[in-house]
mmCIF file of C-alpha atoms in Angstrom:
data_model
loop_
_atom_site.group_PDB
_atom_site.id
_atom_site.type_symbol
_atom_site.label_atom_id
_atom_site.label_comp_id
_atom_site.label_asym_id
_atom_site.label_seq_id
_atom_site.Cartn_x
_atom_site.Cartn_y
_atom_site.Cartn_z
ATOM 1 C CA GLN A 28 142.529 57.399 81.908
ATOM 2 C CA VAL A 29 143.708 57.451 78.297
ATOM 3 C CA GLN A 30 147.260 57.369 76.954
ATOM 4 C CA LEU A 31 148.265 58.948 73.639
ATOM 5 C CA VAL A 32 151.498 58.290 71.752
ATOM 6 C CA GLU A 33 152.374 60.229 68.594
ATOM 7 C CA SER A 34 154.738 59.076 65.878
ATOM 8 C CA GLY A 35 155.631 59.914 62.297
ATOM 9 C CA GLY A 36 157.351 63.245 62.723
ATOM 10 C CA GLY A 37 160.611 64.087 61.003
ATOM 11 C CA MET A 38 162.342 66.425 58.618
ATOM 12 C CA VAL A 39 161.034 67.108 55.123
ATOM 13 C CA GLN A 40 161.605 69.653 52.390
ATOM 14 C CA ALA A 41 159.012 72.273 51.548
ATOM 15 C CA GLY A 42 156.306 70.817 49.346
ATOM 16 C CA GLY A 43 156.736 67.373 50.849
ATOM 17 C CA SER A 44 154.379 65.225 52.923
ATOM 18 C CA LEU A 45 154.298 63.515 56.293
ATOM 19 C CA ARG A 46 151.735 61.368 58.053
ATOM 20 C CA LEU A 47 151.468 61.617 61.820
ATOM 21 C CA SER A 48 149.889 58.827 63.861
ATOM 22 C CA CYS A 49 148.492 58.862 67.361
ATOM 23 C CA ALA A 50 147.892 55.539 69.093
ATOM 24 C CA VAL A 51 145.318 55.701 71.870
ATOM 25 C CA SER A 52 144.978 53.226 74.713
ATOM 26 C CA GLY A 53 143.209 52.990 78.027
ATOM 27 C CA ARG A 54 139.548 53.174 77.040
ATOM 28 C CA THR A 55 137.273 52.504 74.083
ATOM 29 C CA PHE A 56 138.672 54.743 71.347
ATOM 30 C CA SER A 57 135.295 55.429 69.808
ATOM 31 C CA SER A 58 134.461 57.335 73.000
ATOM 32 C CA TYR A 59 136.761 60.188 72.021
ATOM 33 C CA ALA A 60 136.671 63.169 69.749
ATOM 34 C CA MET A 61 140.291 63.907 68.892
ATOM 35 C CA GLY A 62 142.465 66.810 67.870
ATOM 36 C CA TRP A 63 145.883 67.836 66.663
ATOM 37 C CA PHE A 64 147.696 70.938 67.876
ATOM 38 C CA ARG A 65 151.158 72.309 67.221
ATOM 39 C CA GLN A 66 153.628 74.541 69.004
ATOM 40 C CA ALA A 67 156.477 76.358 67.328
ATOM 41 C CA PRO A 68 159.446 77.668 69.343
ATOM 42 C CA GLY A 69 158.497 80.754 71.319
ATOM 43 C CA LYS A 70 154.805 80.481 70.412
ATOM 44 C CA GLY A 71 151.675 79.182 72.041
ATOM 45 C CA ARG A 72 149.971 75.886 71.269
ATOM 46 C CA GLU A 73 147.905 76.287 68.099
ATOM 47 C CA PHE A 74 144.857 74.359 66.911
ATOM 48 C CA VAL A 75 145.420 72.370 63.722
ATOM 49 C CA ALA A 76 142.515 69.957 63.238
ATOM 50 C CA SER A 77 139.836 68.039 65.086
ATOM 51 C CA ILE A 78 137.563 65.079 64.399
ATOM 52 C CA ASN A 79 134.381 64.068 66.198
ATOM 53 C CA LYS A 80 133.655 60.761 67.909
ATOM 54 C CA SER A 81 132.150 59.065 64.869
ATOM 55 C CA GLY A 82 134.934 60.212 62.577
ATOM 56 C CA ARG A 83 132.496 61.883 60.193
ATOM 57 C CA GLY A 84 132.818 65.477 61.409
ATOM 58 C CA PHE A 85 135.970 67.591 60.979
ATOM 59 C CA SER A 86 137.337 71.048 61.531
ATOM 60 C CA TYR A 87 140.608 72.642 60.428
ATOM 61 C CA SER A 88 142.497 75.831 61.019
ATOM 62 C CA ASP A 89 142.576 78.151 58.040
ATOM 63 C CA SER A 90 146.346 77.771 57.787
ATOM 64 C CA VAL A 91 146.149 74.029 57.058
ATOM 65 C CA LYS A 92 142.772 73.652 55.378
ATOM 66 C CA ASP A 93 143.063 71.942 51.975
ATOM 67 C CA ARG A 94 146.575 70.701 52.846
ATOM 68 C CA PHE A 95 146.052 68.557 55.962
ATOM 69 C CA THR A 96 143.563 65.745 56.561
ATOM 70 C CA ILE A 97 142.563 64.290 59.929
ATOM 71 C CA SER A 98 141.099 60.813 60.146
ATOM 72 C CA LYS A 99 140.486 58.130 62.764
ATOM 73 C CA ASP A 100 139.925 54.416 62.780
ATOM 74 C CA ASN A 101 137.969 53.344 65.846
ATOM 75 C CA ALA A 102 138.862 49.694 65.241
ATOM 76 C CA LYS A 103 142.593 50.488 65.240
ATOM 77 C CA ASN A 104 142.454 53.017 68.094
ATOM 78 C CA THR A 105 144.407 55.451 65.953
ATOM 79 C CA VAL A 106 144.031 58.980 64.656
ATOM 80 C CA TRP A 107 146.137 60.298 61.793
ATOM 81 C CA LEU A 108 147.124 63.676 60.418
ATOM 82 C CA GLU A 109 148.060 63.550 56.752
ATOM 83 C CA MET A 110 150.105 66.644 55.907
ATOM 84 C CA ASN A 111 150.722 67.631 52.288
ATOM 85 C CA SER A 112 152.312 70.648 50.595
ATOM 86 C CA LEU A 113 154.266 71.341 53.753
ATOM 87 C CA LYS A 114 155.695 74.799 54.332
ATOM 88 C CA PRO A 115 158.537 75.986 56.580
ATOM 89 C CA GLU A 116 155.937 77.695 58.785
ATOM 90 C CA ASP A 117 154.460 74.264 59.550
ATOM 91 C CA THR A 118 157.602 73.502 61.573
ATOM 92 C CA ALA A 119 156.545 72.734 65.140
ATOM 93 C CA VAL A 120 156.036 70.042 67.738
ATOM 94 C CA TYR A 121 152.717 68.378 66.936
ATOM 95 C CA TYR A 122 150.510 67.103 69.734
ATOM 96 C CA CYS A 123 147.613 64.671 69.688
ATOM 97 C CA ALA A 124 144.784 65.305 72.144
ATOM 98 C CA ALA A 125 141.560 63.633 73.270
ATOM 99 C CA ARG A 126 138.369 65.280 74.478
ATOM 100 C CA ASP A 127 136.509 64.075 77.541
ATOM 101 C CA PRO A 128 134.219 61.188 76.474
ATOM 102 C CA TYR A 129 131.186 63.305 77.449
ATOM 103 C CA TYR A 130 131.765 65.436 74.314
ATOM 104 C CA SER A 131 131.037 63.993 70.872
ATOM 105 C CA THR A 132 131.826 67.065 68.793
ATOM 106 C CA THR A 133 135.107 68.481 67.542
ATOM 107 C CA GLY A 134 137.070 70.847 69.773
ATOM 108 C CA TYR A 135 139.120 73.958 69.134
ATOM 109 C CA TYR A 136 140.631 75.354 72.316
ATOM 110 C CA THR A 137 143.336 73.555 74.277
ATOM 111 C CA THR A 138 140.913 73.545 77.216
ATOM 112 C CA ASP A 139 138.483 71.464 75.140
ATOM 113 C CA PHE A 140 140.913 68.547 75.425
ATOM 114 C CA GLY A 141 141.748 66.702 78.612
ATOM 115 C CA SER A 142 144.444 64.243 77.523
ATOM 116 C CA TRP A 143 147.619 64.931 75.564
ATOM 117 C CA GLY A 144 150.458 63.047 73.975
ATOM 118 C CA GLN A 145 154.135 63.896 74.380
ATOM 119 C CA GLY A 146 154.445 65.451 70.918
ATOM 120 C CA THR A 147 156.408 64.705 67.774
ATOM 121 C CA GLN A 148 158.724 67.131 65.975
ATOM 122 C CA VAL A 149 158.014 68.177 62.393
ATOM 123 C CA THR A 150 160.668 70.238 60.630
ATOM 124 C CA VAL A 151 160.116 71.628 57.132
ATOM 125 C CA SER A 152 163.166 73.040 55.365
ATOM 126 C CA SER A 153 162.999 75.613 52.591
#
């Protein structure tokens, strides 16, 4: 079993930056491909970014590509989401997720991920 705890959310003006962290415990972190999702009020959970087990493969949604960067440090058991040039439409609860250790590649669908954090709120004001 793996536990995920997000932090780093908050309120920022449009054009600003935030860095989300996700601390992972419970099993060797390098065993997991990871992902970030978000959910705005009244909407479904949306894929944001994913990183493979080694940390050298990435995927992003079109809406955040070139603005957000996902990274992981297997020694620190942490995955980050660096968010730049934030827009009001980025406002959402952001969730960290881990794939089953069997899978080494990035994921995309919520069903690709078996473990989830509790979420952290990001609010971008115009």
